[in-house]
Short mmCIF file of C-alpha atoms and ligand atoms in Angstrom, two decimals:
data_model
loop_
_atom_site.label_atom_id
_atom_site.label_comp_id
_atom_site.label_asym_id
_atom_site.label_seq_id
_atom_site.Cartn_x
_atom_site.Cartn_y
_atom_site.Cartn_z
CA UNK A 1 15.12 -11.07 -13.56
CA UNK A 2 11.54 -10.72 -14.30
CA UNK A 3 10.76 -10.23 -18.16
CA UNK A 4 9.44 -6.50 -17.29
CA UNK A 5 12.63 -5.81 -15.40
CA UNK A 6 15.04 -6.87 -17.89
CA UNK A 7 12.98 -5.07 -20.81
CA UNK A 8 13.04 -2.00 -18.39
CA UNK A 9 17.14 -2.31 -18.27
CA UNK A 10 16.83 -2.65 -22.10
CA UNK A 11 14.61 0.05 -23.47
CA UNK A 12 13.92 2.53 -20.63
CA UNK A 13 16.22 5.64 -20.02
CA UNK A 14 17.78 5.47 -16.29
CA UNK A 15 18.98 8.64 -15.02
CA UNK A 16 20.78 6.92 -12.05
CA UNK A 17 22.96 3.91 -11.98
CA UNK A 18 20.95 2.18 -9.09
CA UNK A 19 17.26 2.53 -10.01
CA UNK A 20 14.96 1.71 -7.02
CA UNK A 21 13.44 -1.23 -9.14
CA UNK A 22 10.00 -1.13 -7.40
CA UNK A 23 7.54 -2.68 -9.58
CA UNK A 24 4.07 -1.08 -9.01
CA UNK A 25 0.96 -2.69 -10.37
CA UNK A 26 -1.71 -0.83 -8.38
CA UNK A 27 -1.94 2.35 -6.35
CA UNK A 28 -4.67 3.50 -4.00
CA UNK A 29 -4.72 6.48 -1.36
CA UNK A 30 -1.33 6.12 0.30
CA UNK A 31 -0.78 2.68 -0.97
CA UNK A 32 1.21 1.53 -3.72
CA UNK A 33 0.99 -2.43 -4.34
CA UNK A 34 3.96 -4.17 -6.11
CA UNK A 35 3.79 -7.32 -8.31
CA UNK A 36 3.80 -9.75 -5.15
CA UNK A 37 1.05 -7.68 -3.90
CA UNK A 38 3.53 -6.48 -1.03
CA UNK A 39 1.75 -3.17 0.01
CA UNK A 40 3.79 0.22 0.53
CA UNK A 41 2.60 3.57 2.17
CA UNK A 42 4.04 6.45 -0.21
CA UNK A 43 4.86 8.78 1.96
CA UNK A 44 6.35 11.40 -0.61
CA UNK A 45 3.21 11.12 -2.83
CA UNK A 46 5.15 10.32 -5.95
CA UNK A 47 7.04 13.53 -5.28
CA UNK A 48 4.55 15.75 -4.19
CA UNK A 49 1.96 14.86 -6.89
CA UNK A 50 -0.57 12.66 -5.07
CA UNK A 51 -1.72 15.10 -2.54
CA UNK A 52 -5.61 14.10 -2.62
CA UNK A 53 -4.01 10.28 -2.51
CA UNK A 54 -3.54 8.10 -5.25
CA UNK A 55 -6.48 7.40 -7.74
CA UNK A 56 -8.75 9.37 -5.94
CA UNK A 57 -12.43 8.23 -6.86
CA UNK A 58 -13.77 11.62 -7.61
CA UNK A 59 -10.81 12.40 -9.87
CA UNK A 60 -10.79 9.02 -11.63
CA UNK A 61 -14.73 9.61 -12.19
CA UNK A 62 -14.04 13.20 -13.84
CA UNK A 63 -11.35 11.49 -16.09
CA UNK A 64 -13.80 8.72 -17.22
CA UNK A 65 -16.24 11.00 -17.84
CA UNK A 66 -14.38 13.40 -19.97
CA UNK A 67 -12.59 10.53 -22.11
CA UNK A 68 -16.01 9.54 -23.51
CA UNK A 69 -16.99 12.95 -24.84
CA UNK A 70 -13.53 14.14 -26.07
CA UNK A 71 -10.13 14.01 -25.38
CA UNK A 72 -8.07 16.60 -27.50
CA UNK A 73 -8.93 19.92 -28.80
CA UNK A 74 -6.59 23.09 -29.98
CA UNK A 75 -5.92 24.29 -26.44
CA UNK A 76 -4.09 27.68 -26.45
CA UNK A 77 -6.69 30.14 -25.89
CA UNK A 78 -8.58 29.76 -29.26
CA UNK A 79 -11.40 26.99 -28.86
CA UNK A 80 -13.68 27.57 -25.90
CA UNK A 81 -14.67 24.23 -23.95
CA UNK A 82 -15.86 24.06 -20.55
CA UNK A 83 -13.06 22.01 -18.60
CA UNK A 84 -10.39 24.57 -19.41
CA UNK A 85 -12.75 27.58 -18.67
CA UNK A 86 -14.26 26.02 -15.38
CA UNK A 87 -10.81 25.37 -14.11
CA UNK A 88 -9.34 28.87 -14.96
CA UNK A 89 -12.45 30.44 -13.16
CA UNK A 90 -11.76 28.26 -10.22
CA UNK A 91 -8.32 29.00 -9.65
CA UNK A 92 -9.23 32.86 -10.10
CA UNK A 93 -11.92 32.31 -7.23
CA UNK A 94 -9.25 30.89 -4.97
CA UNK A 95 -6.43 33.29 -5.67
CA UNK A 96 -6.02 37.16 -4.75
CA UNK A 97 -7.99 39.14 -7.40
CA UNK A 98 -4.90 40.26 -9.29
CA UNK A 99 -4.13 36.62 -10.30
CA UNK A 100 -6.69 35.98 -12.71
CA UNK A 101 -5.61 34.55 -15.83
CA UNK A 102 -4.19 31.12 -16.49
CA UNK A 103 -1.83 29.43 -18.98
CA UNK A 104 -2.18 25.93 -18.86
CA UNK A 105 0.89 23.83 -19.85
CA UNK A 106 2.10 20.08 -19.03
CA UNK A 107 4.63 20.04 -16.61
CA UNK A 108 6.37 22.28 -13.84
CA UNK A 109 9.53 22.81 -16.03
CA UNK A 110 7.12 24.41 -18.80
CA UNK A 111 5.33 26.21 -16.42
CA UNK A 112 8.37 27.84 -15.37
CA UNK A 113 9.69 28.60 -18.91
CA UNK A 114 6.44 30.24 -19.78
CA UNK A 115 6.67 32.40 -16.67
CA UNK A 116 10.34 33.42 -17.54
CA UNK A 117 9.44 34.31 -21.03
CA UNK A 118 6.32 36.20 -20.06
CA UNK A 119 8.27 38.26 -17.56
CA UNK A 120 11.24 39.11 -19.64
CA UNK A 121 8.27 40.20 -22.60
CA UNK A 122 6.39 42.17 -19.96
CA UNK A 123 9.25 44.23 -18.45
CA UNK A 124 11.66 44.38 -21.44
CA UNK A 125 14.53 43.14 -19.42
CA UNK A 126 16.71 40.01 -19.64
CA UNK A 127 17.96 39.64 -15.96
CA UNK A 128 16.65 36.84 -13.90
CA UNK A 129 17.49 36.11 -10.34
CA UNK A 130 16.97 33.13 -8.29
CA UNK A 131 18.07 31.42 -4.93
CA UNK A 132 20.94 28.80 -4.25
CA UNK A 133 19.56 25.12 -3.97
CA UNK A 134 16.39 26.03 -5.70
CA UNK A 135 15.09 23.40 -8.28
CA UNK A 136 12.73 24.80 -10.93
CA UNK A 137 13.06 21.93 -13.61
CA UNK A 138 15.05 20.47 -16.28
CA UNK A 139 14.54 22.30 -19.44
CA UNK A 140 17.21 24.83 -20.45
CA UNK A 141 15.44 27.81 -19.32
CA UNK A 142 14.66 26.42 -15.95
CA UNK A 143 17.99 24.68 -15.72
CA UNK A 144 19.61 28.17 -16.40
CA UNK A 145 18.02 29.57 -12.85
CA UNK A 146 18.85 26.39 -11.03
CA UNK A 147 20.56 27.04 -7.77
CA UNK A 148 23.32 24.60 -8.07
CA UNK A 149 26.17 24.89 -10.46
CA UNK A 150 27.27 21.10 -10.24
CA UNK A 151 24.02 20.18 -11.97
CA UNK A 152 24.35 23.28 -14.65
CA UNK A 153 27.91 22.77 -15.54
CA UNK A 154 27.66 19.88 -18.03
CA UNK A 155 24.81 21.69 -19.86
CA UNK A 156 26.75 25.10 -20.28
CA UNK A 157 26.11 27.38 -22.08
CA UNK A 158 22.83 28.23 -20.83
CA UNK A 159 20.86 31.56 -20.88
CA UNK A 160 23.07 34.38 -19.88
CA UNK A 161 22.10 37.10 -17.32
CA UNK A 162 21.35 34.84 -14.56
CA UNK A 163 22.24 35.51 -10.60
CA UNK A 164 21.91 33.59 -7.86
CA UNK A 165 20.93 34.63 -4.32
CA UNK A 166 21.20 33.22 -0.73
CA UNK A 167 17.52 32.16 -0.07
CA UNK A 168 16.10 34.18 3.12
CA UNK A 169 19.19 36.62 3.18
CA UNK A 170 17.84 39.97 3.39
CA UNK A 171 21.51 41.62 2.50
CA UNK A 172 21.29 39.64 -1.08
CA UNK A 173 18.00 41.39 -1.96
CA UNK A 174 20.11 44.37 -2.99
CA UNK A 175 21.35 42.33 -5.91
CA UNK A 176 17.87 42.97 -7.39
CA UNK A 177 17.76 46.11 -9.32
CA UNK A 178 16.07 48.19 -12.41
CA UNK A 179 17.56 45.54 -14.97
CA UNK A 180 16.07 42.59 -13.35
CA UNK A 181 13.12 41.10 -14.71
CA UNK A 182 11.95 38.67 -12.13
CA UNK A 183 13.03 36.72 -9.49
CA UNK A 184 12.16 33.23 -9.44
CA UNK A 185 11.77 32.09 -5.89
CA UNK A 186 9.96 29.06 -3.76
CA UNK A 187 8.00 30.07 -0.75
CA UNK A 188 9.43 27.16 1.03
CA UNK A 189 12.57 25.72 -0.60
CA UNK A 190 11.80 22.02 -1.31
CA UNK A 191 14.69 20.34 -2.91
CA UNK A 192 17.17 22.35 -0.63
CA UNK A 193 15.37 20.29 2.16
CA UNK A 194 12.43 22.35 3.46
CA UNK A 195 14.04 25.77 4.24
CA UNK A 196 11.85 28.52 5.22
CA UNK A 197 12.78 32.61 5.27
CA UNK A 198 11.60 35.10 7.85
CA UNK A 199 8.54 36.99 7.34
CA UNK A 200 11.32 40.02 7.15
CA UNK A 201 12.62 38.78 3.98
CA UNK A 202 9.22 38.53 2.48
CA UNK A 203 8.40 42.12 3.14
CA UNK A 204 11.91 43.48 2.00
CA UNK A 205 11.72 41.32 -1.04
CA UNK A 206 8.07 42.65 -1.84
CA UNK A 207 9.46 46.37 -1.39
CA UNK A 208 12.71 45.96 -3.28
CA UNK A 209 10.46 44.40 -6.31
CA UNK A 210 8.07 47.03 -6.19
CA UNK A 211 10.67 49.80 -6.24
CA UNK A 212 12.66 48.28 -8.93
CA UNK A 213 9.21 46.85 -11.14
CA UNK A 214 10.67 43.44 -10.97
CA UNK A 215 8.26 40.71 -11.07
CA UNK A 216 7.87 38.06 -8.35
CA UNK A 217 7.26 34.36 -9.95
CA UNK A 218 6.48 32.33 -7.02
CA UNK A 219 7.42 28.65 -8.08
CA UNK A 220 4.31 26.64 -6.57
CA UNK A 221 4.90 23.45 -8.01
CA UNK A 222 5.64 21.85 -4.97
CA UNK A 223 4.29 24.08 -2.36
CA UNK A 224 0.90 24.72 -4.00
CA UNK A 225 -2.26 22.75 -3.74
CA UNK A 226 -2.19 22.35 0.17
CA UNK A 227 1.05 21.04 0.82
CA UNK A 228 1.79 23.65 3.66
CA UNK A 229 -1.76 23.60 4.92
CA UNK A 230 -2.60 26.74 2.76
CA UNK A 231 -3.75 26.17 -0.79
CA UNK A 232 -0.82 28.08 -1.78
CA UNK A 233 2.69 28.40 -0.37
CA UNK A 234 2.53 32.29 -0.85
CA UNK A 235 -0.41 32.44 1.52
CA UNK A 236 1.74 30.57 4.09
CA UNK A 237 4.89 32.53 3.74
CA UNK A 238 2.68 35.75 3.52
CA UNK A 239 3.69 37.71 0.30
CA UNK A 240 2.02 38.59 -2.88
CA UNK A 241 3.76 37.39 -6.05
CA UNK A 242 3.02 38.73 -9.42
CA UNK A 243 3.00 35.37 -11.37
CA UNK A 244 2.60 31.44 -9.70
CA UNK A 245 3.45 28.51 -11.19
CA UNK A 246 1.78 25.15 -10.59
CA UNK A 247 2.16 21.32 -11.70
CA UNK A 248 2.71 18.44 -9.60
CA UNK A 249 -0.18 17.86 -6.98
CA UNK A 250 -2.61 20.27 -9.41
CA UNK A 251 -3.54 17.16 -11.65
CA UNK A 252 -4.34 14.83 -9.03
CA UNK A 253 -1.99 12.59 -10.93
CA UNK A 254 -2.26 13.62 -14.45
CA UNK A 255 0.29 15.85 -16.11
CA UNK A 256 -0.78 19.44 -16.23
CA UNK A 257 0.78 22.75 -15.17
CA UNK A 258 -0.06 26.50 -15.17
CA UNK A 259 1.35 30.01 -14.73
CA UNK A 260 -1.12 32.18 -13.21
CA UNK A 261 -0.79 36.18 -13.33
CA UNK A 262 -2.70 39.36 -14.14
CA UNK A 263 -4.97 39.61 -17.23
CA UNK A 264 -2.55 42.79 -17.95
CA UNK A 265 0.99 40.80 -17.37
CA UNK A 266 -0.52 37.86 -19.69
CA UNK A 267 -1.51 40.17 -22.41
CA UNK A 268 2.05 40.59 -23.33
CA UNK A 269 1.90 37.15 -25.10
CA UNK A 270 -1.06 38.32 -27.38
CA UNK A 271 0.60 40.67 -29.62
CA UNK A 272 4.06 41.33 -31.05
CA UNK A 273 4.49 38.42 -32.03
CA UNK A 274 0.92 37.07 -31.83
CA UNK A 275 1.12 33.61 -30.36
CA UNK A 276 3.87 34.67 -28.17
CA UNK A 277 3.52 31.26 -26.32
CA UNK A 278 2.04 28.19 -27.76
CA UNK A 279 1.50 24.47 -26.22
CA UNK A 280 -0.09 21.62 -28.26
CA UNK A 281 -1.30 19.76 -24.88
CA UNK A 282 -1.43 22.48 -22.25
CA UNK A 283 -4.80 22.66 -20.75
CA UNK A 284 -6.24 19.39 -22.24
CA UNK A 285 -9.80 18.67 -21.67
CA UNK A 286 -8.68 15.32 -19.57
CA UNK A 287 -6.00 16.72 -17.55
CA UNK A 288 -8.04 19.87 -16.71
CA UNK A 289 -11.23 17.96 -15.33
CA UNK A 290 -8.53 16.08 -13.11
CA UNK A 291 -7.19 19.40 -11.72
CA UNK A 292 -10.72 20.87 -11.29
CA UNK A 293 -11.88 17.80 -9.31
CA UNK A 294 -8.60 17.86 -7.54
CA UNK A 295 -9.47 21.50 -6.20
CA UNK A 296 -12.80 20.39 -5.26
CA UNK A 297 -11.85 17.44 -3.41
CA UNK A 298 -9.46 19.57 -1.25
CA UNK A 299 -12.53 21.85 -0.51
CA UNK A 300 -15.36 19.23 -0.21
CA UNK A 301 -13.35 16.99 2.28
CA UNK A 302 -12.10 19.71 4.29
CA UNK A 303 -8.40 18.75 3.79
CA UNK A 304 -6.90 22.01 4.82
CA UNK A 305 -8.05 22.52 8.15
CA UNK A 306 -7.10 18.72 8.78
CA UNK A 307 -3.42 19.37 8.14
CA UNK A 308 -2.21 21.15 11.56
CA UNK A 309 -3.16 18.04 13.34
CA UNK A 310 -1.76 15.65 11.03
CA UNK A 311 1.53 17.74 10.94
CA UNK A 312 1.92 17.98 14.75
CA UNK A 313 1.52 14.03 15.02
CA UNK A 314 4.39 13.76 12.80
CA UNK A 315 6.33 16.37 14.85
CA UNK A 316 5.40 14.63 17.97
CA UNK A 317 6.99 11.23 16.97
CA UNK A 318 9.95 12.43 14.83
CA UNK A 319 11.53 15.78 16.05
CA UNK A 320 13.26 14.19 19.00
CA UNK A 321 13.68 10.70 17.41
CA UNK A 322 17.16 9.08 17.96
CA UNK A 323 19.77 10.17 15.24
CA UNK A 324 17.46 13.14 14.00
CA UNK A 325 19.63 16.18 13.97
CA UNK A 326 17.05 18.82 12.81
CA UNK A 327 13.48 18.20 11.76
CA UNK A 328 12.17 21.07 9.39
CA UNK A 329 8.22 21.43 8.56
CA UNK A 330 5.91 23.46 6.86
CA UNK A 331 2.50 21.48 7.11
CA UNK A 332 3.03 18.05 5.81
CA UNK A 333 6.25 18.71 4.02
CA UNK A 334 9.09 17.64 6.16
CA UNK A 335 12.73 16.91 6.32
CA UNK A 336 14.40 14.74 8.81
CA UNK A 337 18.12 15.62 8.96
CA UNK A 338 20.86 13.03 9.69
CA UNK A 339 24.49 12.91 10.37
CA UNK A 340 25.42 11.98 6.87
CA UNK A 341 23.92 10.84 3.29
CA UNK A 342 25.14 7.02 4.42
CA UNK A 343 23.17 7.44 7.42
CA UNK A 344 19.89 8.67 5.72
CA UNK A 345 20.35 6.28 2.63
CA UNK A 346 20.65 3.22 4.95
CA UNK A 347 17.30 4.51 7.05
CA UNK A 348 15.57 5.19 3.72
CA UNK A 349 16.42 1.45 2.38
CA UNK A 350 15.40 -0.25 5.56
CA UNK A 351 11.99 1.70 5.89
CA UNK A 352 11.32 0.69 2.21
CA UNK A 353 11.85 -2.82 2.90
CA UNK A 354 9.42 -2.57 5.54
CA UNK A 355 6.71 -1.24 3.25
CA UNK A 356 7.34 2.99 3.90
CA UNK A 357 8.47 4.80 0.72
CA UNK A 358 10.63 8.00 1.65
CA UNK A 359 13.35 9.78 -0.18
CA UNK A 360 16.17 12.36 -0.06
CA UNK A 361 16.23 15.62 -1.39
CA UNK A 362 18.05 16.79 -4.63
CA UNK A 363 20.41 19.21 -2.61
CA UNK A 364 20.26 17.72 0.64
CA UNK A 365 21.05 14.50 0.77
CA UNK A 366 21.43 14.15 4.59
CA UNK A 367 17.66 14.73 4.77
CA UNK A 368 14.66 12.29 4.47
CA UNK A 369 11.85 13.64 2.35
CA UNK A 370 8.63 13.52 4.21
CA UNK A 371 5.41 14.66 1.97
CA UNK A 372 2.45 12.26 2.37
CA UNK A 373 -0.81 12.50 0.49
CA UNK A 374 -2.76 15.13 2.29
CA UNK A 375 -5.49 12.52 2.62
CA UNK A 376 -3.34 10.33 4.87
CA UNK A 377 -5.36 9.18 7.98
CA UNK A 378 -4.10 9.55 11.62
CA UNK A 379 -3.88 5.67 11.87
CA UNK A 380 -1.58 5.68 8.91
CA UNK A 381 0.51 8.56 10.28
CA UNK A 382 1.06 6.53 13.44
CA UNK A 383 1.97 3.38 11.65
CA UNK A 384 4.32 5.15 9.51
CA UNK A 385 5.99 7.13 12.30
CA UNK A 386 6.36 3.79 14.09
CA UNK A 387 7.99 2.18 11.33
CA UNK A 388 10.49 5.22 11.07
CA UNK A 389 10.98 5.21 14.86
CA UNK A 390 11.65 1.40 15.11
CA UNK A 391 14.35 1.76 12.32
CA UNK A 392 15.73 4.45 14.13
CA UNK A 393 15.88 2.89 17.50
CA UNK A 394 17.57 -0.42 15.92
CA UNK A 395 20.30 1.42 13.78
N1 LIG B 401 9.86 23.50 -9.33
C1 LIG B 401 9.91 22.70 -8.18
C2 LIG B 401 10.10 23.45 -7.05
C3 LIG B 401 10.02 21.37 -8.47
O1 LIG B 401 9.92 20.63 -7.19
C4 LIG B 401 9.88 20.48 -9.86
C5 LIG B 401 9.91 19.28 -9.66
N2 LIG B 401 10.63 18.43 -9.09
C6 LIG B 401 9.71 21.33 -11.02
C7 LIG B 401 9.80 22.92 -10.84
C8 LIG B 401 9.73 20.77 -12.17
O2 LIG B 401 8.67 20.26 -12.75
P1 LIG B 401 8.58 19.06 -13.52
O3 LIG B 401 9.33 17.88 -13.24
O4 LIG B 401 7.27 18.76 -13.67
O5 LIG B 401 9.01 19.64 -15.12
#
């Protein structure tokens, strides 16, 4: 065992009994390189993070320039500094006009925590509704609205007044009442294995929330930043949220999250008490320049218009491939379903040995996750699909 590997087992926390043990020394574009200089295609973007590819030169340049100026300031709406202001303005310019105020945090879980607190404070209600098989993060608040009892049980008691509905089931919308502060929902369910709801579900949900004064918190942590082919997943599913949460791909590889809402709703954090939400590092100058550069790359490199063609190519290769029971897709967000976890795991392991990184989903272990950097080229898609096809044909 290499020295680094043995130190990893001695000193780093492991959350599964069988770590992947990939020892990575470099990353660039869609590629990761291990200590033996073996090249891997990262077909999951470090779980929906490297949407503009690993170490995009423009993102790296912005970070370098910023660390030479200043790296840390008091961040939570007290000091005025251009990286944070420019990013908040940029977000407002690409979002519907009512989503005009941003609170920056450091991760997806924190964005969810902030959004939940804000919705409860603004509505003066405590009940929260979320969906079966939804993952919104691992902190206690986010865990309380997780759509899977098995993952919650060992950590009870969690926050009270939470309810689950079935994602996409119109009937269940009736559980939303005048006591419900917010529904937290993904536009495309990620960890459930890329599940989508019909347009009628979103219409009815929107209608019910308007009637009951319930806020819609759309978790855009995996669907945001171009993943579905639209900049945000709610634009793909076509509904209008009151609050959105961002993280993962937002920082182009650096840790930043955010929740965005109207100035009216966000003002609930300003008084009674003042400093209703505080973060030491959220909106850090270095992470905000990385996020701004990431959004600019998506626009300047015309990434969104390129997604339908790339998505179609994946579909063409994989939809009818041997052993595939179902192929689900929202842009470059895909699930390949097999008959069992064992089959899926075997395919994932062989792909890895051939230099292709895929994964399964937290709540759908029979399905293979495919969520490549959005910058992946046509040729890299062909290479990736040919590896998968080859594995499936020889299984
Ligand atoms: N929401 C969704 C939809 C996610 O996929 C994740 C992370 N997998 C989170 C929230 C939590 O984000 P983080 O790990 O940055 O806390």
